[in-house]
XYZ file of C-alpha atoms in Angstrom:
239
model
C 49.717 -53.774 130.716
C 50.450 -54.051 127.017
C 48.522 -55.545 124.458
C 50.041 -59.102 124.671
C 49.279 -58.997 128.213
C 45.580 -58.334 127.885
C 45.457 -60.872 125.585
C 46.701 -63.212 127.403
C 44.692 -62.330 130.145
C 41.205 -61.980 128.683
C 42.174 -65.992 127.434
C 42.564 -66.956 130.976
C 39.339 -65.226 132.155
C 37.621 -66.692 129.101
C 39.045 -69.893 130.364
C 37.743 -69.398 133.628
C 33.877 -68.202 132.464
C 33.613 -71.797 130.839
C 34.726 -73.150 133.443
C 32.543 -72.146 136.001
C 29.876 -71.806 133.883
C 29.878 -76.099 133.410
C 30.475 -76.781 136.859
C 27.600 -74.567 137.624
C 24.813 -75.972 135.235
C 24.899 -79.451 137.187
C 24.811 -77.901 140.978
C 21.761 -75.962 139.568
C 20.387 -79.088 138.024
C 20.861 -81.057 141.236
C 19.520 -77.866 143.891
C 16.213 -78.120 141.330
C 16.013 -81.883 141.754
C 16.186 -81.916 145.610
C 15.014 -78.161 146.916
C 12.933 -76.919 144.032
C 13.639 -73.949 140.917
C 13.487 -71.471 143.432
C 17.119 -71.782 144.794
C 18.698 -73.446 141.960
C 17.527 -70.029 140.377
C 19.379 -68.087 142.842
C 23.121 -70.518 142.193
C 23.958 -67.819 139.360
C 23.623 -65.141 141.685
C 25.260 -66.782 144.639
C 27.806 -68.952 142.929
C 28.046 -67.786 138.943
C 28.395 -63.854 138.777
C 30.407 -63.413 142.074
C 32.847 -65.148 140.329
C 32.432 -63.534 136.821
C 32.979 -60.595 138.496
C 36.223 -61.525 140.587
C 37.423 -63.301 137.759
C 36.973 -59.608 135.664
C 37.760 -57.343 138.102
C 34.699 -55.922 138.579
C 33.239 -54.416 141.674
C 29.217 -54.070 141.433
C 27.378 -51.409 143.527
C 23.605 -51.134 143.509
C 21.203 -48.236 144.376
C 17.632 -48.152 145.182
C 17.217 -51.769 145.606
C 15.823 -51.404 149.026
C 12.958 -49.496 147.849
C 11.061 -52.501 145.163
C 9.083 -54.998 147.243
C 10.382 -58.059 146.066
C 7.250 -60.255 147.078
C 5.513 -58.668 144.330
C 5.855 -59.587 140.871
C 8.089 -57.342 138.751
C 9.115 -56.894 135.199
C 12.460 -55.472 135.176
C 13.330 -53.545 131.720
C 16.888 -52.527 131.707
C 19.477 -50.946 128.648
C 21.844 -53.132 127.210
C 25.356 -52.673 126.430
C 27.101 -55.757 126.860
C 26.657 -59.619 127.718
C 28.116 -58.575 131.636
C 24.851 -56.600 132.033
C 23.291 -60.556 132.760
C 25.517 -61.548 135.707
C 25.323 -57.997 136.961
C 21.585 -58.180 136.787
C 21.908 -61.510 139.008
C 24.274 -60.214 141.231
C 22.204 -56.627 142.123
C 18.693 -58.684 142.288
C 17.644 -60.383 145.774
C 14.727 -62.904 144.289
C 15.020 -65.846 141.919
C 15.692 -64.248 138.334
C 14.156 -64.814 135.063
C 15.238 -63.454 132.147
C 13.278 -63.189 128.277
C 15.712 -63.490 126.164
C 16.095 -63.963 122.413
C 15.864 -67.492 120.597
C 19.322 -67.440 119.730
C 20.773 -67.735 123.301
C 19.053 -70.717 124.028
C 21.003 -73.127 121.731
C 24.673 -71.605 123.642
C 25.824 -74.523 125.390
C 25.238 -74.443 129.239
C 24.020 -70.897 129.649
C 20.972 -71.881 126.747
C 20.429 -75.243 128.972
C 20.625 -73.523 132.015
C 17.744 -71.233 131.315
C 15.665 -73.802 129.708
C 16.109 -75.837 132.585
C 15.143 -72.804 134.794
C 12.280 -71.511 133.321
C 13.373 -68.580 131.328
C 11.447 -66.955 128.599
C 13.013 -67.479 125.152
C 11.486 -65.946 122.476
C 11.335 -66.207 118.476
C 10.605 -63.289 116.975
C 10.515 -64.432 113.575
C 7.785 -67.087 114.490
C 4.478 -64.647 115.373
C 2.666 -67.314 116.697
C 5.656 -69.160 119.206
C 6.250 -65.629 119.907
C 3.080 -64.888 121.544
C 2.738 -68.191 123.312
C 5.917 -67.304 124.872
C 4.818 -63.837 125.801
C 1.724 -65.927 127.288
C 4.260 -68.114 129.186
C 5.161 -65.060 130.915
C 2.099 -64.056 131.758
C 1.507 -67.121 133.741
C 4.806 -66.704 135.674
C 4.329 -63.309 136.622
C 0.731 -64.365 138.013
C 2.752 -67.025 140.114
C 4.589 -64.250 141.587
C 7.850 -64.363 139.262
C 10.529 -61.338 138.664
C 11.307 -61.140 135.066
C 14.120 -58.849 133.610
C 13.929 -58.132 129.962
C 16.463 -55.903 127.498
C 13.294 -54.368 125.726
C 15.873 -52.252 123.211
C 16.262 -55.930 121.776
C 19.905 -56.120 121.157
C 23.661 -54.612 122.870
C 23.844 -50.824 122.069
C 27.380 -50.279 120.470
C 27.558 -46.087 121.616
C 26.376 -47.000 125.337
C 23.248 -44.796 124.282
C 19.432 -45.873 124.730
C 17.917 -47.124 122.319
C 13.891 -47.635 121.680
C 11.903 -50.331 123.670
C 10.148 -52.513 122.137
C 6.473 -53.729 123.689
C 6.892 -57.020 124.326
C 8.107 -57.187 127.676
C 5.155 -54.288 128.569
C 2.361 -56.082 127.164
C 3.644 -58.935 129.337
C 3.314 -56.520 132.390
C 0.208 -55.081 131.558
C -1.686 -58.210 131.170
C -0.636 -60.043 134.352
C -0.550 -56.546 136.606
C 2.838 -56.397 137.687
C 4.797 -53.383 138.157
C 7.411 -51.890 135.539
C 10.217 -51.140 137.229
C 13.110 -49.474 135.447
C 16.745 -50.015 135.713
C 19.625 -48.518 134.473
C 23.214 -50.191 133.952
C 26.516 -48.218 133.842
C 29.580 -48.596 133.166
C 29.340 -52.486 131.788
C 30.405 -51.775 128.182
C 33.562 -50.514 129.503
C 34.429 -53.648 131.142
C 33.057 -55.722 128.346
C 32.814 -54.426 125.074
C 29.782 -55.227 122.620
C 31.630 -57.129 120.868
C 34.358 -59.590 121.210
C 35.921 -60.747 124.700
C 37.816 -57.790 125.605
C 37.672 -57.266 129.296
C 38.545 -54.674 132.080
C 38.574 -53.907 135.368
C 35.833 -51.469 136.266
C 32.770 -50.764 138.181
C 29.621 -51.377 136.899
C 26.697 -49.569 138.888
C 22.854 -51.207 138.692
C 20.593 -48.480 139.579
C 16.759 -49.383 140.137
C 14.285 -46.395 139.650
C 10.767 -46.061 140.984
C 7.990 -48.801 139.971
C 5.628 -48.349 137.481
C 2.093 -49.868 138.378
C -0.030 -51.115 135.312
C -2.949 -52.655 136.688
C -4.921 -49.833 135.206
C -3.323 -50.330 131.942
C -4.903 -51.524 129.031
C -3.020 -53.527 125.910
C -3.076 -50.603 123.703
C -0.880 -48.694 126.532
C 1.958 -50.863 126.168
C 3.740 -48.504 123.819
C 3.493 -45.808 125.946
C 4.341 -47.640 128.988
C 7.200 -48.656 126.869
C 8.066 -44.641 126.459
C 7.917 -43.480 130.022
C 9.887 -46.895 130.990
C 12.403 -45.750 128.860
C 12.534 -42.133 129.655
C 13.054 -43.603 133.154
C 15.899 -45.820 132.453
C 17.669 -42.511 130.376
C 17.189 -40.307 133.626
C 18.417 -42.723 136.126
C 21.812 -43.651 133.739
C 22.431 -39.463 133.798
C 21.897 -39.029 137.562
């Protein structure tokens, strides 16, 4: 397909991301309203990223999900190389989702009211003290039995390499006592770049690694949790 093509392709799916996207925020809004947050959590994984995904051309495979207990509480810390990595993270996780997630996304129409109206964790790190009332927000959820995903490397890498973590996300873990557990995401940069809305067909491949238990940690840890989490994440993208 030429370049025209593409373009005028990539419009339509664009197109079709709003689209479901503002059809979706109400039936979440009304599942909340009548059955509770716990499955109008789960419409973005049963209704919004199938349909990112078929819209893209994506097929998503997942390994090692069958070995996390999911009635524990997690905190999932993943890579980041594009803004697909979300609805794959939906689409390869069997629980209601949280994610912690920058200021900034919160004020995006739907997607920013979605989470807000869900529960996620949106935090400002150039306000110290709303930061770590967030971070204590999280805490509580994770005591309440919640799975939370963060990007710890705090923004999309442009190379598709690792970057450092950074120890929010860990501290989180370490003071409620939930397990770490690592997970890589390949191939999602390729379908979506960094930047722009330039998509392709591809598979993108969610690989979950071995939990990481913290209940012996203390908060001075957290940057070396931080350091074997990502050492984790780097060995499970090259196997």
């Amino acid at each position: 397909m030429g370049r025209l093509g593409w373009a005028v392709l990539n419009a339509l799916q664009a197109v079709l991301l709003v689209g479901i996207t503002v059809v979706g925020f109400p039936v979440a809004l009304l599942l909340r309203v009548l059955f509770g947050q716990g499955p109008a959590l789960r419409v973005a994984s049963w209704f919004w990223s199938p349909l990112v995904f078929a819209g893209a051309g994506v097929r998503l495979e997942v390994e090692g999900r069958e070995a996390i207990d999911w009635t524990r509480a997690h905190v999932l810390v993943a890579n980041h190389a594009s803004m697909i990595d979300v609805p794959a993270m939906f689409g390869a996780v069997p629980v209601p989702l949280r994610f912690m997630l920058k200021r900034e996304i919160a004020a995006i129409p739907f997607i920013g009211w979605y989470g807000s109206a869900m529960g996620m964790v949106f935090i400002d790190r150039g306000n110290a003290r709303d930061a770590k009332r967030k971070l204590g927000d999280a805490v509580g959820k994770l005591r309440e039995g919640a799975t939370l995903i963060a990007f710890p490397e705090g923004t999309r890498s442009k190379d598709g390499s690792v970057g450092p973590f950074k120890g929010g996300a860990f501290q989180v873990a370490i003071e409620a006592g939930a397990q770490v557990v690592p997970v890589a995401i390949l191939g999602a940069g390729a379908v979506l770049a960094p930047a722009g809305f330039r998509v392709r067909p591809g598979t993108i491949r969610v690989r979950f690694g071995a939990p990481i238990e913290t209940q012996e940690l203390q908060a001075s840890d957290r940057n070396a949790l931080a350091q074997r989490a990502r050492e984790a994440v780097v060995a499970l993208a090259q196997g």
